[in-house]
Coordinates of C-alpha atoms and ligand atoms in Angstrom, one line a residue:
X202 CA 11.9 -136.9 44.6
X203 CA 8.4 -136.9 41.9
X204 CA 8.3 -141.1 41.8
X205 CA 5.2 -142.0 43.5
X206 CA 5.7 -143.6 46.3
X207 CA 3.4 -147.3 47.8
X208 CA 2.4 -145.2 51.8
X209 CA 3.4 -147.7 54.6
X210 CA -0.2 -147.3 55.3
X211 CA -1.6 -149.8 52.5
X212 CA 0.6 -152.5 53.7
X213 CA -0.5 -151.6 57.6
X214 CA -4.1 -150.6 58.3
X215 CA -6.8 -153.0 57.9
X216 CA -9.4 -151.8 55.1
X217 CA -11.0 -148.2 56.8
X218 CA -14.6 -149.6 57.8
X219 CA -15.2 -146.0 59.3
X220 CA -17.0 -144.2 60.9
X221 CA -17.9 -148.0 63.1
X222 CA -17.9 -148.0 66.5
X223 CA -15.4 -150.2 67.6
X224 CA -16.8 -153.4 70.2
X225 CA -13.2 -156.3 71.4
X226 CA -10.6 -153.3 71.6
X227 CA -7.0 -154.7 72.0
X228 CA -4.0 -154.0 73.3
X229 CA -1.1 -156.3 72.4
X230 CA -0.3 -159.2 74.0
X231 CA 3.1 -160.5 74.6
X232 CA 2.6 -163.2 75.8
X233 CA 4.2 -162.4 79.3
X234 CA 3.8 -160.7 82.8
X235 CA 4.7 -156.7 81.5
X236 CA 2.7 -155.4 84.6
X237 CA 5.9 -154.3 86.0
X238 CA 6.8 -151.9 83.3
X239 CA 5.5 -147.8 83.4
X240 CA 5.4 -148.7 87.3
X241 CA 7.9 -146.4 88.9
X242 CA 10.1 -148.6 90.6
X243 CA 11.5 -145.8 93.2
X244 CA 8.7 -143.1 94.7
X245 CA 9.2 -138.9 95.1
X246 CA 10.3 -136.7 92.4
X247 CA 10.4 -138.0 88.9
X248 CA 11.9 -135.9 87.1
X249 CA 12.5 -134.9 83.0
X250 CA 15.7 -135.7 82.2
X251 CA 15.3 -135.7 78.1
X252 CA 16.9 -138.7 76.0
X253 CA 20.8 -139.0 76.2
X254 CA 21.4 -141.6 73.5
X255 CA 21.0 -141.8 70.1
X256 CA 22.6 -140.2 67.1
X257 CA 21.0 -138.2 64.6
X258 CA 22.6 -136.8 60.7
X259 CA 25.8 -135.7 60.7
X260 CA 26.5 -135.3 64.4
X261 CA 23.5 -133.5 64.9
X262 CA 21.1 -134.9 68.2
X263 CA 18.3 -137.3 66.9
X264 CA 15.2 -136.0 65.1
X265 CA 11.6 -135.2 65.7
X266 CA 10.8 -136.2 62.0
X267 CA 6.8 -135.3 60.8
X268 CA 4.9 -138.4 60.9
X269 CA 4.9 -139.9 57.5
X270 CA 8.2 -139.8 57.4
X271 CA 8.7 -141.8 61.0
X272 CA 6.1 -144.1 58.9
X273 CA 8.5 -145.1 56.1
X274 CA 10.9 -146.2 58.6
X275 CA 8.6 -149.7 59.3
X276 CA 11.1 -151.0 62.7
X277 CA 10.9 -147.2 64.6
X278 CA 7.1 -147.2 63.6
X279 CA 6.4 -150.4 64.7
X280 CA 8.5 -149.4 68.3
X281 CA 6.0 -146.0 68.5
X282 CA 2.6 -147.5 67.7
X283 CA 3.3 -150.2 70.6
X284 CA 4.8 -148.2 72.7
X285 CA 1.3 -145.6 72.3
X286 CA -0.9 -148.7 72.9
X287 CA 1.6 -149.6 75.9
X288 CA 1.2 -146.2 77.8
X289 CA -2.6 -146.4 76.8
X290 CA -3.1 -149.8 78.4
X291 CA -1.2 -148.1 81.0
X292 CA -3.6 -148.4 84.5
X293 CA -4.1 -144.4 84.8
X294 CA -3.8 -144.4 88.8
X295 CA 0.5 -145.1 87.1
X296 CA 2.2 -141.7 87.2
X297 CA 3.7 -142.3 83.6
X298 CA -0.2 -143.7 82.5
X299 CA -1.4 -141.4 78.9
X300 CA -4.5 -140.8 81.5
X301 CA -1.8 -139.1 84.2
X302 CA 0.5 -137.4 81.6
X303 CA -2.6 -136.7 79.9
X304 CA -4.1 -135.0 82.7
X305 CA -1.9 -133.3 83.5
X306 CA -2.9 -130.0 81.0
X307 CA -6.6 -129.5 82.2
X308 CA -8.4 -132.1 83.6
X309 CA -9.3 -134.5 85.6
X310 CA -7.4 -131.0 87.7
X311 CA -5.3 -133.6 90.7
X312 CA -1.5 -132.9 91.4
X313 CA 1.3 -134.4 89.3
X314 CA 3.6 -136.4 91.0
X315 CA 2.3 -133.9 94.4
X316 CA 2.9 -130.8 92.8
X317 CA 0.3 -128.9 95.0
X318 CA -2.3 -126.6 93.4
X319 CA -2.1 -122.4 94.8
X320 CA -5.2 -121.3 96.4
X321 CA -8.6 -121.1 94.9
X322 CA -6.2 -122.7 91.5
X323 CA -7.8 -126.7 91.8
X324 CA -10.2 -126.3 89.6
X325 CA -7.5 -125.2 86.7
X326 CA -5.4 -127.3 84.9
X327 CA -1.3 -126.8 84.8
X328 CA -0.9 -125.9 80.8
X329 CA -0.6 -121.9 80.8
X330 CA -2.7 -120.1 77.9
X331 CA -2.4 -116.6 76.4
X332 CA 1.0 -116.4 78.4
X333 CA 3.9 -115.7 77.4
X334 CA 5.3 -119.0 79.1
X335 CA 2.8 -120.7 76.4
X336 CA 5.6 -122.4 74.2
X337 CA 8.1 -122.8 77.2
X338 CA 5.6 -124.3 79.0
X339 CA 4.8 -127.6 76.6
X340 CA 8.4 -128.0 76.2
X341 CA 9.4 -130.1 78.4
X342 CA 5.9 -131.1 78.5
X343 CA 6.1 -133.3 75.3
X344 CA 9.9 -134.1 76.7
X345 CA 8.3 -136.0 79.3
X346 CA 5.6 -137.9 77.0
X347 CA 8.5 -138.5 74.7
X348 CA 10.5 -140.1 78.2
X349 CA 8.4 -141.8 78.7
X350 CA 7.4 -143.9 75.1
X351 CA 11.4 -143.5 74.9
X352 CA 11.4 -146.1 78.4
X353 CA 9.2 -148.2 76.4
X354 CA 10.5 -148.6 73.7
X355 CA 13.7 -149.7 75.2
X356 CA 11.4 -152.5 77.2
X357 CA 9.2 -153.4 74.0
X358 CA 12.7 -153.4 72.1
X359 CA 14.2 -156.4 74.4
X360 CA 11.1 -158.6 74.0
X361 CA 11.8 -160.1 70.6
X362 CA 13.8 -163.5 70.5
X363 CA 17.2 -162.9 70.5
X364 CA 18.9 -162.4 67.3
X365 CA 19.3 -160.2 63.6
X366 CA 15.6 -159.0 64.3
X367 CA 15.8 -157.8 67.8
X368 CA 19.0 -156.0 67.1
X369 CA 17.8 -154.0 65.0
X370 CA 14.9 -153.1 67.2
X371 CA 17.6 -152.3 70.3
X372 CA 19.8 -149.9 67.1
X373 CA 16.5 -147.8 65.9
X374 CA 14.7 -147.9 70.0
X375 CA 18.3 -144.8 70.5
X376 CA 17.5 -142.9 68.7
X377 CA 13.6 -143.4 68.9
X378 CA 12.1 -139.0 69.1
X379 CA 8.7 -138.1 68.9
X380 CA 6.8 -137.5 65.7
X381 CA 5.4 -133.9 64.7
X382 CA 2.4 -133.4 62.4
X383 CA 2.9 -130.8 59.5
X384 CA -0.8 -129.9 59.3
X385 CA 1.0 -126.6 57.1
X386 CA 3.2 -127.7 54.7
X387 CA 1.3 -129.3 50.8
X388 CA 1.1 -133.2 51.7
X389 CA 2.1 -135.3 49.6
X390 CA 0.4 -135.5 45.5
X391 CA -3.5 -136.9 46.1
X392 CA -3.3 -137.2 49.7
X393 CA -4.7 -135.4 52.7
X394 CA -2.8 -133.1 55.3
X395 CA -4.5 -135.6 57.6
X396 CA -1.9 -138.5 57.7
X397 CA -4.0 -141.8 57.4
X398 CA -1.7 -143.2 60.4
X399 CA -4.3 -140.0 62.4
X400 CA -7.7 -140.8 60.5
X401 CA -7.8 -144.1 58.9
X402 CA -8.5 -146.7 61.1
X403 CA -9.4 -147.6 64.2
X404 CA -7.5 -150.4 64.0
X405 CA -4.2 -151.7 63.0
X406 CA -2.0 -154.9 62.3
X407 CA 1.3 -154.3 64.6
X408 CA 4.1 -157.0 63.7
X409 CA 5.5 -157.3 67.3
X410 CA 7.6 -159.4 69.7
X411 CA 4.5 -161.9 69.7
X412 CA 4.4 -161.7 66.3
X413 CA 1.3 -159.6 64.0
X414 CA -2.0 -158.3 65.6
X415 CA -4.8 -156.4 64.9
X416 CA -4.8 -153.6 68.0
X417 CA -6.9 -151.0 68.4
X418 CA -4.9 -147.9 67.0
X419 CA -3.2 -145.9 69.8
X420 CA -3.3 -142.5 67.2
X421 CA -6.9 -142.8 66.5
X422 CA -8.5 -142.1 70.0
X423 CA -7.7 -143.0 73.0
X424 CA -10.1 -145.2 75.2
X425 CA -10.6 -143.9 79.4
X426 CA -10.1 -147.1 81.6
X427 CA -13.0 -146.6 83.1
X428 CA -14.3 -143.1 82.2
X429 CA -14.2 -141.6 86.3
X430 CA -17.3 -139.5 85.9
X431 CA -16.8 -138.1 89.9
X432 CA -16.0 -134.8 91.0
X433 CA -12.3 -135.7 90.0
X434 CA -12.3 -136.9 86.4
X435 CA -14.4 -135.9 84.0
X436 CA -17.8 -135.1 85.7
X437 CA -19.1 -132.7 83.1
X438 CA -21.3 -133.9 80.0
X439 CA -21.0 -134.8 77.4
X440 CA -17.4 -135.9 78.8
X441 CA -19.2 -137.5 81.3
X442 CA -20.8 -140.0 78.8
X443 CA -18.0 -140.8 75.9
X444 CA -15.8 -143.4 76.5
X445 CA -12.8 -142.6 73.9
X446 CA -12.1 -139.8 72.8
X447 CA -14.4 -138.4 70.4
X448 CA -13.4 -136.1 67.0
X449 CA -16.3 -134.3 65.5
X450 CA -18.6 -136.8 67.2
X451 CA -21.9 -137.7 66.2
X452 CA -23.8 -137.5 69.0
X453 CA -23.3 -136.1 72.8
X454 CA -24.1 -139.4 74.5
X455 CA -22.4 -142.2 75.0
X456 CA -23.4 -143.5 71.2
X457 CA -21.2 -141.4 69.7
X458 CA -19.0 -142.1 67.0
X459 CA -16.3 -139.7 65.6
X460 CA -16.0 -138.6 61.6
X461 CA -12.6 -138.4 60.9
X462 CA -13.3 -137.8 57.4
X463 CA -15.8 -134.4 58.2
X464 CA -12.2 -133.7 60.0
X465 CA -10.1 -134.3 57.2
X466 CA -12.3 -132.3 55.3
X467 CA -12.0 -129.4 57.5
X468 CA -8.0 -129.9 57.3
X469 CA -8.2 -129.4 53.5
X470 CA -10.5 -127.1 53.4
X471 CA -8.4 -125.0 55.7
X472 CA -4.9 -126.0 54.5
X473 CA -3.9 -122.4 51.9
X474 CA -5.4 -120.2 55.0
X475 CA -3.2 -122.3 56.9
X476 CA -0.2 -122.6 55.1
X477 CA 0.0 -118.6 54.1
X478 CA -1.1 -117.5 58.2
X479 CA 2.2 -119.8 59.1
X480 CA 4.4 -118.3 56.8
X481 CA 3.1 -114.9 57.4
X482 CA 4.3 -115.2 61.4
X483 CA 7.3 -116.6 60.7
X484 CA 8.5 -113.9 58.5
X485 CA 7.0 -110.9 60.2
X486 CA 7.1 -111.9 64.0
X487 CA 9.8 -110.9 64.8
X488 CA 9.7 -110.2 68.7
X489 CA 8.9 -113.2 71.0
X490 CA 6.2 -111.2 73.3
X491 CA 4.2 -111.0 70.3
X492 CA 5.2 -114.7 68.1
X493 CA 4.4 -116.2 72.0
X494 CA 1.1 -116.0 73.0
X495 CA -1.7 -114.1 72.4
X496 CA -2.7 -112.0 74.9
X497 CA -3.7 -108.5 73.6
X498 CA -2.0 -105.9 75.5
X499 CA -1.4 -101.9 75.2
X500 CA 1.6 -101.4 73.3
X501 CA 1.1 -104.3 70.1
X502 CA 3.0 -103.0 67.8
X503 CA 1.5 -104.3 64.2
X504 CA 4.2 -103.2 62.5
X505 CA 6.1 -106.7 63.9
X506 CA 3.2 -109.1 63.5
X507 CA -0.2 -109.5 64.9
X508 CA -0.7 -112.7 64.9
X509 CA 1.2 -115.9 67.2
X510 CA 1.8 -119.4 66.9
X511 CA -0.7 -119.5 70.0
X512 CA -3.6 -118.1 67.2
X513 CA -2.5 -120.4 65.1
X514 CA -1.9 -123.4 67.2
X515 CA -6.2 -122.3 68.6
X516 CA -7.2 -123.0 64.9
X517 CA -6.0 -126.6 64.5
X518 CA -7.8 -127.7 68.1
X519 CA -11.0 -125.8 66.0
X520 CA -10.7 -127.9 63.5
X521 CA -9.6 -131.3 65.0
X522 CA -12.1 -131.0 67.9
X523 CA -15.3 -130.8 65.6
X524 CA -17.0 -130.2 69.2
X525 CA -15.1 -133.4 70.6
X526 CA -11.9 -133.7 73.1
X527 CA -9.6 -131.1 71.1
X528 CA -12.1 -128.8 71.0
X529 CA -12.2 -127.4 74.6
X530 CA -9.0 -126.3 76.3
X531 CA -9.6 -128.6 79.7
X532 CA -9.9 -131.9 77.0
X533 CA -8.1 -131.8 74.8
X534 CA -4.5 -133.5 75.7
X535 CA -6.1 -136.9 76.1
X536 CA -6.8 -137.1 72.2
X537 CA -3.8 -138.8 71.0
X538 CA -3.6 -135.8 67.8
X539 CA -3.0 -133.1 70.8
X540 CA 1.0 -134.6 71.1
X541 CA 1.2 -134.9 67.1
X542 CA -0.2 -130.9 67.2
X543 CA 2.0 -129.5 70.1
X544 CA 4.9 -131.3 68.3
X545 CA 4.8 -129.6 66.0
X546 CA 4.0 -126.1 67.3
X547 CA 7.1 -126.7 69.0
X548 CA 9.3 -127.1 66.3
X549 CA 7.7 -123.6 64.6
X550 CA 9.0 -122.3 67.8
X551 CA 12.0 -123.7 67.5
X552 CA 12.6 -123.0 64.2
X553 CA 11.3 -119.4 64.5
X554 CA 14.5 -119.1 68.2
X555 CA 16.7 -119.8 64.9
X556 CA 15.6 -117.0 63.7
X557 CA 14.9 -114.7 65.9
X558 CA 17.8 -115.8 68.5
X559 CA 18.2 -112.6 70.6
X560 CA 14.0 -112.2 72.0
X561 CA 12.6 -114.9 74.5
X562 CA 10.8 -114.2 77.7
X563 CA 10.1 -110.6 79.1
X564 CA 8.4 -110.1 82.9
X565 CA 4.6 -110.4 81.7
X566 CA 1.3 -110.8 84.2
X567 CA -0.4 -113.8 83.6
X568 CA -4.0 -113.4 82.1
X569 CA -5.3 -115.9 83.2
X570 CA -5.2 -119.0 86.3
X571 CA -3.7 -122.2 86.2
X572 CA -3.3 -124.7 88.6
X573 CA -0.3 -122.9 90.2
X574 CA -0.4 -119.7 89.1
X575 CA -3.3 -116.9 89.7
X576 CA -4.5 -114.2 87.3
X577 CA -1.9 -110.9 87.4
X578 CA 1.4 -112.5 89.0
X579 CA 4.8 -112.2 87.4
X580 CA 5.6 -114.8 84.9
X581 CA 9.5 -114.2 83.8
X582 CA 12.4 -116.3 82.4
X583 CA 13.0 -118.2 85.7
X584 CA 9.4 -119.1 86.7
X585 CA 9.0 -122.4 87.3
X586 CA 7.2 -125.0 84.6
X587 CA 5.3 -126.8 87.0
X588 CA 4.9 -129.9 87.4
X589 CA 7.4 -130.6 85.4
X590 CA 11.0 -131.2 88.0
X591 CA 14.5 -131.0 86.4
X592 CA 15.9 -132.9 89.0
X593 CA 14.6 -135.0 92.1
X594 CA 15.8 -132.1 94.4
X595 CA 12.5 -130.2 93.3
X596 CA 14.2 -127.8 91.3
X597 CA 11.8 -127.3 88.0
X598 CA 12.5 -126.2 84.6
X599 CA 11.9 -122.4 83.8
X600 CA 11.9 -120.6 80.5
X601 CA 15.7 -120.3 81.0
X602 CA 16.8 -123.8 81.2
X603 CA 14.5 -124.7 78.2
X604 CA 15.9 -122.6 75.8
X605 CA 17.1 -124.9 73.3
X606 CA 15.9 -128.4 72.4
X607 CA 19.4 -130.1 72.9
X608 CA 18.8 -129.1 75.9
X609 CA 16.6 -132.8 76.2
X610 CA 17.6 -134.8 73.6
X611 CA 16.3 -133.9 69.9
X612 CA 16.0 -131.5 66.8
X613 CA 14.2 -131.3 64.0
X614 CA 15.1 -131.7 60.1
X615 CA 15.4 -127.9 60.7
X616 CA 17.1 -127.2 63.1
X617 CA 19.5 -130.2 63.2
X618 CA 22.7 -129.0 64.3
X619 CA 25.7 -130.6 62.4
X620 CA 29.1 -128.8 62.1
X621 CA 29.3 -126.3 59.6
X622 CA 25.8 -126.4 59.5
X623 CA 24.6 -122.6 58.6
X624 CA 21.1 -123.2 61.1
X625 CA 19.7 -119.7 60.0
X626 CA 19.8 -120.6 55.8
X627 CA 19.1 -124.6 56.7
X628 CA 15.6 -122.7 58.6
X629 CA 14.9 -120.0 55.8
X630 CA 15.1 -122.9 53.6
X631 CA 12.8 -125.0 54.7
X632 CA 9.9 -122.1 55.1
X633 CA 10.3 -120.7 52.5
X634 CA 10.1 -124.7 50.5
X635 CA 7.4 -125.5 52.7
X636 CA 5.5 -122.4 53.8
X637 CA 5.8 -119.8 51.3
X638 CA 4.2 -118.9 48.0
X639 CA 6.9 -117.2 45.9
X640 CA 8.4 -119.0 42.9
X641 CA 11.4 -120.2 44.5
X642 CA 9.4 -122.3 46.8
X643 CA 9.2 -126.9 45.5
X644 CA 5.9 -128.3 47.2
X645 CA 6.8 -131.3 49.2
X646 CA 5.6 -133.7 46.3
X647 CA 8.7 -132.2 44.1
X648 CA 6.5 -129.6 41.9
X649 CA 6.7 -126.4 42.1
X650 CA 3.9 -123.8 43.4
X651 CA 1.5 -123.8 40.5
X652 CA -1.6 -120.5 40.8
X653 CA 1.1 -118.9 43.0
X654 CA 3.5 -118.4 40.5
X655 CA 3.3 -115.7 38.6
X656 CA 2.7 -113.0 41.4
X657 CA 5.5 -113.4 43.5
X658 CA 8.6 -113.3 41.5
X659 CA 11.5 -113.3 43.0
X660 CA 12.7 -110.1 44.4
X661 CA 9.5 -108.2 42.9
X662 CA 7.7 -106.4 45.2
X663 CA 3.7 -107.5 46.2
X664 CA 1.4 -106.8 48.5
X665 CA 0.2 -108.8 50.6
X666 CA -3.5 -108.4 52.4
X667 CA -4.0 -109.2 56.5
X668 CA -7.6 -108.9 58.5
X669 CA -6.3 -108.5 61.8
X670 CA -8.6 -110.0 64.6
X671 CA -9.0 -108.4 68.1
X672 CA -11.5 -109.9 70.0
X673 CA -13.0 -111.0 73.6
X674 CA -11.2 -114.3 74.5
X675 CA -14.9 -115.6 76.8
X676 CA -16.9 -113.1 74.5
X677 CA -19.4 -115.8 74.4
X678 CA -18.4 -118.0 77.3
X679 CA -17.4 -121.1 75.3
X680 CA -15.4 -121.6 71.8
X681 CA -16.1 -120.3 68.8
X682 CA -14.7 -119.7 65.0
X683 CA -15.0 -116.1 63.0
X684 CA -14.9 -116.4 59.4
X685 CA -14.1 -114.1 56.3
X686 CA -15.9 -114.5 52.7
X687 CA -16.0 -112.9 50.0
X688 CA -19.3 -113.1 48.4
X689 CA -20.4 -116.6 48.9
X690 CA -16.2 -117.5 49.0
X691 CA -14.5 -118.4 52.0
X692 CA -11.1 -117.2 52.6
X693 CA -10.5 -118.6 56.1
X694 CA -11.3 -118.9 59.5
X695 CA -9.9 -118.6 62.7
X696 CA -11.2 -120.3 65.9
X697 CA -11.5 -119.2 69.4
X698 CA -10.1 -121.7 71.8
X699 CA -11.6 -121.8 75.1
X700 CA -12.5 -123.7 78.4
X701 CA -16.0 -125.7 77.9
X702 CA -18.9 -123.8 78.9
X703 CA -19.6 -125.9 81.8
X704 CA -15.7 -125.2 83.5
X705 CA -15.8 -123.2 86.5
X706 CA -14.0 -119.8 84.7
X707 CA -15.2 -117.8 87.4
X708 CA -11.9 -116.4 87.9
X709 CA -11.2 -116.1 83.4
X710 CA -11.0 -112.4 83.0
X711 CA -14.2 -111.6 80.3
X712 CA -12.5 -108.9 79.2
X713 CA -8.7 -110.6 78.4
X714 CA -8.8 -109.6 74.3
X715 CA -6.8 -111.5 72.0
X716 CA -4.8 -111.5 69.0
X717 CA -5.1 -113.4 65.7
X718 CA -4.3 -112.6 61.6
X719 CA -6.4 -114.0 58.3
X720 CA -4.3 -114.3 55.6
X721 CA -6.6 -112.3 52.2
X722 CA -4.7 -111.7 49.7
X723 CA -5.0 -115.4 47.9
X724 CA -9.0 -114.3 48.0
X725 CA -8.8 -111.4 46.4
X726 CA -5.8 -112.5 44.0
X727 CA -8.5 -114.8 42.5
X728 CA -10.6 -111.8 42.3
X729 CA -8.4 -110.3 40.2
X730 CA -8.0 -112.6 38.1
X731 CA -11.5 -113.2 37.2
X732 CA -12.1 -109.7 36.8
X733 CA -14.0 -108.8 40.2
X734 CA -11.0 -106.6 41.3
X735 CA -9.2 -104.3 39.3
X736 CA -6.0 -104.1 40.9
X737 CA -4.6 -105.3 44.7
X738 CA -3.5 -101.5 45.2
X739 CA -5.6 -100.2 47.8
X740 CA -7.4 -97.3 45.6
X741 CA -8.8 -100.9 43.9
X742 CA -9.1 -102.8 47.1
X743 CA -10.5 -101.3 50.1
X744 CA -13.8 -100.4 47.6
X745 CA -13.9 -103.9 47.5
X746 CA -13.2 -105.4 50.4
X747 CA -15.9 -102.5 52.0
X748 CA -18.5 -104.1 50.0
X749 CA -17.8 -107.7 49.6
X750 CA -16.1 -108.6 52.7
X751 CA -18.0 -110.9 55.1
X752 CA -17.9 -112.4 58.2
X753 CA -19.9 -114.7 60.3
X754 CA -19.3 -116.5 63.9
X755 CA -20.4 -120.1 64.4
X756 CA -20.8 -122.1 67.6
X757 CA -19.3 -125.7 67.2
X758 CA -22.3 -127.4 66.9
X759 CA -22.6 -124.9 63.3
X760 CA -25.0 -122.4 65.0
X761 CA -24.5 -119.1 64.0
X762 CA -24.4 -116.7 66.3
X763 CA -26.2 -113.9 66.8
X764 CA -24.3 -110.6 65.3
X765 CA -24.2 -107.8 67.8
X766 CA -23.1 -110.4 70.5
X767 CA -19.2 -110.1 70.3
X768 CA -19.7 -106.5 70.3
X769 CA -15.9 -106.5 71.4
X770 CA -15.1 -108.3 68.1
X771 CA -12.7 -105.6 65.9
X772 CA -11.3 -106.9 61.9
X773 CA -9.2 -104.2 60.7
X774 CA -7.9 -104.9 57.4
X775 CA -3.7 -104.2 56.8
X776 CA -1.5 -104.0 53.7
X777 CA 2.4 -104.1 53.5
X778 CA 4.1 -104.2 50.3
X779 CA 6.7 -107.1 50.6
X780 CA 9.3 -107.6 48.9
X781 CA 9.9 -111.3 47.3
X782 CA 13.2 -112.8 48.2
X783 CA 15.6 -114.0 45.6
X784 CA 16.3 -116.9 46.2
X785 CA 15.3 -119.2 48.6
X786 CA 17.8 -118.5 50.9
X787 CA 16.4 -115.4 51.9
X788 CA 13.3 -114.1 54.0
X789 CA 10.5 -111.7 52.4
X790 CA 11.3 -108.3 53.2
X791 CA 7.9 -106.6 54.6
X792 CA 7.2 -103.2 54.1
X793 CA 4.7 -100.9 56.8
X794 CA 1.9 -102.5 57.8
X795 CA -1.0 -99.8 56.5
X796 CA -4.4 -100.3 58.3
X797 CA -6.9 -99.4 56.3
X798 CA -10.9 -100.6 57.4
X799 CA -12.1 -101.6 60.9
X800 CA -14.7 -103.9 60.7
X801 CA -16.9 -101.7 63.9
X802 CA -16.0 -99.6 66.4
X803 CA -12.8 -98.2 66.7
X804 CA -8.7 -99.9 68.2
Ligands
NAG26 C1 -5.6 -149.8 88.4 O1 -5.3 -150.1 90.1 C2 -5.0 -149.8 91.2 C3 -4.1 -149.8 92.2 O2 -3.6 -150.9 92.1 C4 -6.3 -151.2 91.3 O3 -6.7 -150.8 92.6 C5 -7.2 -150.8 89.8 O4 -7.9 -151.8 89.8 C6 -6.4 -151.0 88.9 N1 -7.5 -151.1 87.8 C7 -7.2 -151.4 87.0 C8 -8.8 -151.5 85.7 O5 -6.3 -152.7 86.6
NAG27 C1 -16.9 -121.1 59.7 O1 -15.4 -122.0 59.7 C2 -15.2 -123.3 60.7 C3 -14.1 -124.0 60.5 O2 -13.4 -124.2 59.1 C4 -16.2 -124.6 60.2 O3 -16.3 -125.4 60.4 C5 -17.6 -123.6 59.6 O4 -18.9 -124.5 59.4 C6 -17.7 -122.4 59.1 N1 -18.8 -121.2 59.6 C7 -20.1 -121.1 58.4 C8 -21.3 -120.2 58.5 O5 -19.8 -121.8 57.0
NAG28 C1 2.6 -99.9 48.3 O1 3.4 -99.2 46.9 C2 2.4 -99.0 46.3 C3 3.6 -98.3 45.3 O2 4.5 -97.7 45.4 C4 1.6 -97.7 46.9 O3 0.4 -96.7 46.3 C5 0.7 -98.5 48.0 O4 0.0 -97.5 49.1 C6 1.4 -98.5 48.8 N1 1.3 -100.0 50.4 C7 0.4 -101.0 50.9 C8 -0.1 -102.4 49.7 O5 -0.4 -101.7 50.3
CU29 CU1 -2.7 -127.6 72.4

């Protein structure tokens, strides 16, 4: 467990010369005509079927692995990189090209597979945000993406010359499932939360059917081919300037390059906060309505958790975008990191479903319009998840029909349903070990949790402190960060994820509130250890926070927002006595959540 393993990327990736513009980008040359691959053979409906082949451990369906784990399997990794490359270089007019599949989510606001917009909604993507459908809609979306890569991989594996090597690739191909990127677990010792395969180099050497070649790294960015700046493409600045997807772009013109090194720092700065946030979400959020999406509505029950998987997901969009594509709802999915991130979101959903199997979609009105839904229209467990066809009759997937991942032929390591498996315990152990702070938790590198050990002894009570945020999503008509600090120490932040200011948001309800939480327990613990705070009890913490907790609002371009510009913002400090689990098979038990301080205004 604790031995140091040479990371596989050292063997695969060329020396990192970033930030560095990529001239002479190239795709893998198979030395053969591959133009018929990914062309849809039969016109008509293209259903999302899931993948019927392969076998996972102990007879479960095949697993979506964490990206660093997948990388340890050079055969499957090579197929994955080649398939991404192929999809990205497929003509943008093809239904199964990167451009078209990514384009379902937001821009270019064109019908996919001929699924037309409903009246007045043509200036939206299909994706459903701040919606009871949020985790459900993204499930068949990822299944479509996975299916396209899977089909490509079967073709690619068969291109090796006949023999043992080809047999090995063909055998690996049937088990292929897309990886997820765990942005919350401790990374391997000495490494960043951001895997080098994603942000380490703009090029990659891949040993494919025609030998070793240096190609553009398909996890680094996507190059538009060509960049369509017409009304039916990406007409608004700066997206009409950027020929590739951007992360922390240096400029807003065509000379921009990505700064993955800044993205890495930002993710690492926020890693502890994300980990606690996910742990709190998993252990305290018990109702699907509250877990699934960030909408604030009358009747939100603070004792069932104030955060949501969508809110946590928003923070990753902010941290990976830095003003580039991931920062904006309607451009984000072109960046290859989008699908790695959303596979993680789907995994969190699947793990949460194992713990709380009884609760699911209830009818709620849509808060915002999408390509086929109007704001205010009812969304239910039998709503169509457009444009994802279930069969060639024209039926769509619905929340009821996407409730388990096995429907699409995959599971995650924690949800692998082998005969005899105790799924609940399997998931709880993973949550404690990967995201928990109790002393039973082991980090991924095998070491025990360090500074956190003393205060969360098994079976004892500790005080969990949280800042609950309530704010209008379109308060600024553009995305922004809400940051908390104690004195000069950064405590955590939340990113309010919106469309770009240039987008038509005439139907975006400016008064729709969203929810999010920032854990502050760790920050308070540090204050007690250096003597500035006497105890974690409310009698000490309340006056301490009243004079030391500050918040700032920052726009994506780092400009600070003046106090008073977001009058809808409320930050409520709450605490609960939590009993740490006695062992890794139990969840912590949350006591009553008590409110203490409100930043301003009133709930
Ligand atoms: C993509 O296909 C379209 C339609 O067949 C064709 O007009 C266009 O030239 C192709 N684009 C590229 C870059 O090959
Ligand atoms: C707020 O946090 C975000 C994300 O961590 C960061 O990019 C931004 O610079 C911070 N703003 C301030 C004023 O510190
Ligand atoms: C936790 O328990 C203590 C003592 O039983 C009590 O004083 C406090 O108000 C409780 N609530 C917490 C964290 O905040
Ligand atoms: Cu997203």
